[in-house]
Amino acid sequence: MELSLLVTQAWDDYGLIDSGHGRKLERYGPYRFIRPEPQAMWTPASLDWQAHGEFVGGSEEDGGGRWNLDAKVPQSWPLSRGPLKFWAANTNFRHLAFFPDMAVHWDWMAGRLSQGKDVLNLFGYTGVGTLACAAAGANVTHVDASKKAMASAVENARLSGLGDRAVRWLVDDALKFMRREVRRGKRYDGIILDPPKYGRGPDGEIWELYRDLPELVALARSLLDANSSFLVLTVYAIRMSAVAIGELVAEVFAPLGGHIEVGEMAIAEEARGRLLPTAIFVRWTAAQA
Ligand SMILES: C[S@@+](CC[C@H](N)C(=O)[O-])C[C@H]1O[C@@H](n2cnc3c(N)ncnc32)[C@H](O)[C@@H]1O
């Protein structure tokens, strides 16, 4: 199995400016923030970082910590990337309400979609992946357990000027929803899976990555066929190898044929182009895609 590396480059409204000494400096529109980044073990390009806020304390594994912010940083502010418009905010979970490293997948999916294709986005969060597919003409079913995340996703779609027609918004448990779709004989052209390590469905259903990923992948396989366009699976914040999720998808998707790509995702630093790893991924495409 060969591993590939998908690198997100800076765009007008986002950049990883510099990284090192266990921290990273990023720009989100007009604001710059410092966040902990244990994997940035090297020396930063500059030792004099100017920022509008910093996330301090806590740990990536156990959560916690808080933002120290300048008074001028608003509660939320709009960002864009091409046709996509979405709100950034300093969340309690140390991120900015979207994940910039997913931009490589937004572009890749948009390039594989056309008017009227059906896409399922599970664990869709604030929905930038959903917007990327809808902007490419797809009908998207967006599923997330959190009403709050769903409200942000709907607001992002409105900001992007995407009418309600393009997206079906569902607050539901990912596995329960997929089991129901399989029973109904549904079929999709593309599926996005971005599961957290641990999560809860709206009725307290427990999501546990190691235990539940095999069923999630099997259900995704049942909702796709050899004429579908793609599966994108990303995994982050967990000690799991790209090879492991690659082998799982290769086994389950073998009957569909097609092509599987496996590897790591990273963001390129603006200062020197140093690559900061963020997540692992598997992508499946049908033979004719
Ligand atoms: C951090 S997000 C994924 C990132 C997102 N796909 C993106 O790129 O912006 C994980 C999401 O999974 C949702 N979630 C957790 N457990 C779930 C479950 N059992 N069913 C559905 N969604 C769940 C959470 O509400 C959260 O929005």
Coordinates of C-alpha atoms and ligand atoms in Angstrom, one line a residue:
M1 CA 0.0 0.0 0.0
E2 CA 1.4 3.4 -1.0
L3 CA 0.7 6.4 1.2
S4 CA -0.1 9.8 -0.2
L5 CA 0.1 13.2 1.4
L6 CA -2.7 15.8 0.8
V7 CA -1.5 19.3 1.6
T8 CA -3.8 22.3 2.1
Q9 CA -2.2 25.6 1.0
A10 CA -3.1 29.0 2.4
W11 CA -5.9 31.0 0.8
D12 CA -7.0 34.6 1.1
D13 CA -8.9 34.1 4.4
Y14 CA -6.8 31.4 6.0
G15 CA -3.1 30.6 6.5
L16 CA -0.9 28.6 8.8
I17 CA 1.6 31.5 9.2
D18 CA 4.2 29.8 11.3
S19 CA 4.7 26.8 13.7
G20 CA 7.2 25.4 16.2
H21 CA 8.0 25.0 19.8
G22 CA 4.7 23.1 20.3
R23 CA 2.5 25.9 19.0
K24 CA 1.0 27.2 15.7
L25 CA 0.2 30.8 14.5
E26 CA -2.7 31.0 12.0
R27 CA -4.7 33.7 10.4
Y28 CA -8.5 33.5 10.0
G29 CA -9.6 36.6 8.0
P30 CA -8.3 39.7 9.8
Y31 CA -7.5 37.9 13.1
R32 CA -4.4 35.9 14.1
F33 CA -4.5 33.2 16.8
I34 CA -2.0 31.0 18.5
R35 CA -3.0 27.4 19.4
P36 CA -1.1 24.5 21.0
E37 CA 0.3 22.0 18.5
P38 CA 2.3 19.2 20.2
Q39 CA 3.5 17.9 16.8
A40 CA 5.3 21.1 15.9
M41 CA 8.5 20.0 17.5
W42 CA 10.7 22.2 15.3
T43 CA 11.9 25.8 15.8
P44 CA 9.5 28.5 14.5
A45 CA 10.6 30.8 11.7
S46 CA 10.0 33.8 14.1
L47 CA 10.2 34.1 17.8
D48 CA 8.1 37.2 17.8
W49 CA 4.5 36.2 17.1
Q50 CA 1.8 38.9 17.2
A51 CA -1.7 37.6 17.7
H52 CA -5.3 38.6 18.6
G53 CA -5.7 35.6 20.9
E54 CA -4.2 32.4 22.2
F55 CA -5.7 29.1 23.4
V56 CA -4.0 28.1 26.6
G57 CA -4.2 25.1 29.0
G58 CA -6.0 21.8 28.6
S59 CA -4.8 18.9 26.4
E60 CA -5.7 17.6 23.0
E61 CA -6.6 14.2 24.5
D62 CA -8.7 15.4 27.5
G63 CA -10.0 18.8 26.3
G64 CA -10.2 21.8 28.7
G65 CA -8.3 25.0 28.3
R66 CA -9.5 28.5 27.3
W67 CA -9.1 31.4 24.9
N68 CA -7.4 34.6 26.0
L69 CA -8.7 37.1 23.4
D70 CA -8.3 40.7 22.6
A71 CA -11.4 42.7 23.1
K72 CA -11.6 43.5 19.4
V73 CA -12.2 39.8 18.4
P74 CA -15.9 39.4 17.7
Q75 CA -18.0 36.4 18.7
S76 CA -18.0 35.3 15.0
W77 CA -16.9 36.7 11.7
P78 CA -17.4 35.6 8.1
L79 CA -14.7 33.9 6.0
S80 CA -14.8 32.7 2.4
R81 CA -13.0 30.3 0.1
G82 CA -14.2 30.6 -3.5
P83 CA -18.0 30.3 -3.5
L84 CA -18.1 29.0 0.1
K85 CA -18.9 31.5 2.9
F86 CA -18.9 30.4 6.5
W87 CA -18.6 31.8 10.1
A88 CA -15.4 31.5 12.1
A89 CA -15.6 31.6 15.9
N90 CA -13.3 30.8 18.9
T91 CA -14.9 27.6 20.1
N92 CA -14.4 25.9 23.5
F93 CA -13.0 23.0 21.7
R94 CA -9.9 25.1 20.7
H95 CA -10.8 25.2 17.0
L96 CA -12.3 28.0 14.9
A97 CA -15.7 26.3 14.0
F98 CA -14.3 24.7 10.8
F99 CA -11.3 22.6 9.8
P100 CA -9.1 24.2 7.1
D101 CA -7.2 21.0 6.3
M102 CA -10.5 19.6 4.9
A103 CA -10.1 22.1 2.0
V104 CA -8.3 19.4 -0.1
H105 CA -11.4 17.2 0.1
W106 CA -13.8 20.1 -0.6
D107 CA -12.0 20.7 -3.9
W108 CA -11.6 17.0 -4.7
M109 CA -15.3 16.3 -4.1
A110 CA -16.5 19.4 -6.0
G111 CA -14.4 18.2 -9.0
R112 CA -16.3 14.8 -9.0
L113 CA -19.8 16.2 -8.7
S114 CA -22.3 17.6 -11.1
Q115 CA -25.9 18.8 -10.9
G116 CA -28.3 16.5 -9.1
K117 CA -25.9 14.1 -7.6
D118 CA -26.8 12.8 -4.1
V119 CA -24.2 13.2 -1.4
L120 CA -24.5 12.1 2.3
N121 CA -22.3 14.0 4.8
L122 CA -22.2 12.3 8.2
F123 CA -20.9 14.0 11.3
G124 CA -21.2 17.1 9.1
Y125 CA -20.6 19.7 12.0
T126 CA -20.8 23.3 10.7
G127 CA -21.2 22.0 7.2
V128 CA -18.4 23.5 5.0
G129 CA -18.0 20.1 3.3
T130 CA -21.8 20.1 2.7
L131 CA -21.5 23.6 1.2
A132 CA -18.7 22.5 -1.1
C133 CA -20.8 19.7 -2.5
A134 CA -24.0 21.8 -2.8
A135 CA -22.1 24.6 -4.5
A136 CA -21.0 22.0 -7.1
G137 CA -24.7 21.2 -7.8
A138 CA -25.2 18.1 -5.5
N139 CA -28.3 17.5 -3.3
V140 CA -26.7 16.9 0.1
T141 CA -28.1 15.1 3.1
H142 CA -26.3 16.6 6.1
V143 CA -26.5 14.6 9.4
D144 CA -25.2 15.6 12.8
A145 CA -26.2 14.9 16.3
S146 CA -25.8 18.4 17.6
K147 CA -28.7 20.9 17.1
K148 CA -26.2 23.7 17.8
A149 CA -23.8 22.5 15.0
M150 CA -26.8 22.1 12.7
A151 CA -27.9 25.7 13.3
S152 CA -24.4 26.9 12.4
A153 CA -24.4 24.8 9.3
V154 CA -27.8 26.2 8.2
E155 CA -26.5 29.7 8.9
N156 CA -23.4 29.0 6.8
A157 CA -25.5 27.8 3.9
R158 CA -27.5 31.0 4.1
L159 CA -24.3 33.1 4.1
S160 CA -23.1 31.2 1.0
G161 CA -26.4 32.0 -0.8
L162 CA -27.3 28.3 -1.1
G163 CA -31.0 27.9 -1.0
D164 CA -32.7 25.4 1.3
R165 CA -33.4 23.3 -1.7
A166 CA -29.9 21.9 -2.0
V167 CA -29.5 20.5 1.5
R168 CA -31.6 18.2 3.7
W169 CA -30.6 19.0 7.3
L170 CA -31.1 16.1 9.8
V171 CA -30.3 16.0 13.5
D172 CA -29.8 12.3 13.9
D173 CA -27.5 9.6 15.1
A174 CA -25.1 8.7 12.2
L175 CA -25.4 4.9 12.5
K176 CA -29.1 4.8 13.1
F177 CA -29.7 7.1 10.1
M178 CA -27.5 4.9 7.9
R179 CA -29.2 1.7 9.0
R180 CA -32.6 3.2 8.1
E181 CA -31.3 4.3 4.7
V182 CA -30.0 0.8 4.0
R183 CA -33.4 -0.7 4.9
R184 CA -35.1 1.8 2.6
G185 CA -32.7 0.7 -0.3
K186 CA -31.3 4.2 -0.7
R187 CA -28.3 4.9 -2.9
Y188 CA -25.8 7.8 -2.9
D189 CA -23.3 9.2 -5.4
G190 CA -20.9 10.3 -2.6
I191 CA -20.5 9.8 1.1
I192 CA -18.3 11.9 3.5
L193 CA -17.5 10.3 6.9
D194 CA -15.7 12.6 9.4
P195 CA -16.3 10.8 12.7
P196 CA -14.9 12.0 16.0
K197 CA -13.1 9.7 18.5
Y198 CA -16.1 9.7 20.9
G199 CA -19.5 11.2 20.3
R200 CA -23.1 11.1 21.3
G201 CA -26.2 10.9 19.1
P202 CA -29.2 13.1 19.9
D203 CA -30.7 10.4 22.2
G204 CA -27.4 9.7 24.0
E205 CA -26.3 6.9 21.5
I206 CA -22.6 6.4 22.1
W207 CA -20.2 6.7 19.2
E208 CA -16.8 5.0 19.7
L209 CA -14.4 5.1 16.8
Y210 CA -12.6 1.8 17.2
R211 CA -15.8 -0.1 18.0
D212 CA -18.1 1.5 15.4
L213 CA -15.9 2.4 12.4
P214 CA -16.2 -1.1 10.8
E215 CA -20.1 -0.9 10.8
L216 CA -20.0 2.7 9.6
V217 CA -17.8 1.7 6.6
A218 CA -20.0 -1.4 5.9
L219 CA -23.1 0.8 5.9
A220 CA -21.5 3.3 3.6
R221 CA -20.6 0.5 1.2
S222 CA -24.2 -0.6 1.2
L223 CA -25.3 2.9 0.2
L224 CA -22.8 3.2 -2.7
D225 CA -22.6 1.1 -5.8
A226 CA -20.1 0.7 -8.6
N227 CA -21.6 3.7 -10.4
S228 CA -21.2 6.0 -7.4
S229 CA -18.5 8.7 -7.4
F230 CA -16.8 8.6 -4.0
L231 CA -16.3 7.9 -0.3
V232 CA -14.2 10.2 1.8
L233 CA -13.2 9.0 5.3
T234 CA -11.1 11.2 7.6
V235 CA -9.9 10.4 11.1
Y236 CA -8.2 12.8 13.5
A237 CA -7.1 13.2 17.1
I238 CA -6.6 9.5 17.6
R239 CA -3.6 7.1 17.5
M240 CA -4.7 5.3 14.4
S241 CA -2.7 4.6 11.3
A242 CA -3.8 5.5 7.7
V243 CA -2.8 1.9 6.8
A244 CA -5.4 0.6 9.3
I245 CA -8.3 2.6 7.9
G246 CA -7.0 1.8 4.3
E247 CA -7.1 -1.9 4.9
L248 CA -10.6 -1.7 6.4
V249 CA -12.0 0.2 3.5
A250 CA -10.1 -2.0 1.0
E251 CA -11.8 -5.1 2.5
V252 CA -15.3 -3.7 2.7
F253 CA -15.2 -2.0 -0.7
A254 CA -13.5 -4.9 -2.6
P255 CA -16.9 -6.0 -4.3
L256 CA -17.3 -2.5 -5.8
G257 CA -13.9 -2.5 -7.5
G258 CA -12.6 1.0 -8.1
H259 CA -9.6 2.7 -6.6
I260 CA -8.5 3.5 -3.0
E261 CA -6.2 6.2 -1.9
V262 CA -4.8 6.3 1.6
G263 CA -2.6 8.7 3.5
E264 CA -2.0 11.7 5.7
M265 CA -3.4 15.2 5.5
A266 CA -1.3 18.3 6.3
I267 CA -1.3 22.1 6.2
A268 CA 1.6 23.9 4.6
E269 CA 3.1 26.7 6.7
E270 CA 3.4 30.0 4.9
A271 CA 6.7 31.0 6.5
R272 CA 8.7 28.1 5.1
G273 CA 6.4 25.5 3.7
R274 CA 7.0 23.2 6.6
L275 CA 4.1 20.6 6.7
L276 CA 2.0 20.3 9.8
P277 CA 0.2 16.9 9.9
T278 CA -3.5 17.0 10.9
A279 CA -5.4 13.8 10.1
I280 CA -5.4 10.6 8.1
F281 CA -7.8 9.7 5.2
V282 CA -9.1 7.1 2.8
R283 CA -10.8 8.0 -0.4
W284 CA -12.6 5.5 -2.7
T285 CA -13.5 6.2 -6.3
A286 CA -15.4 4.0 -8.7
A287 CA -13.6 2.5 -11.6
Q288 CA -15.1 4.8 -14.2
A289 CA -14.7 8.0 -12.1
Ligands
LIG1 C1 -15.7 17.7 14.8 S1 -17.0 17.3 13.9 C2 -16.5 16.7 12.3 C3 -15.9 17.8 11.4 C4 -16.7 18.3 10.2 N1 -17.1 17.2 9.4 C5 -16.0 19.4 9.4 O1 -15.1 19.1 8.6 O2 -16.3 20.5 9.7 C6 -17.7 15.9 14.6 C7 -19.2 16.0 14.6 O3 -19.8 14.7 14.9 C8 -21.0 14.9 15.5 N2 -21.4 13.7 16.2 C9 -20.9 13.1 17.3 N3 -21.5 11.9 17.5 C10 -22.4 11.7 16.6 C11 -23.4 10.7 16.3 N4 -23.5 9.6 17.1 N5 -24.2 10.9 15.2 C12 -24.1 12.0 14.4 N6 -23.2 13.0 14.7 C13 -22.4 12.9 15.7 C14 -20.7 16.1 16.5 O4 -21.9 16.8 16.8 C15 -19.8 17.0 15.6 O5 -20.5 18.0 14.9

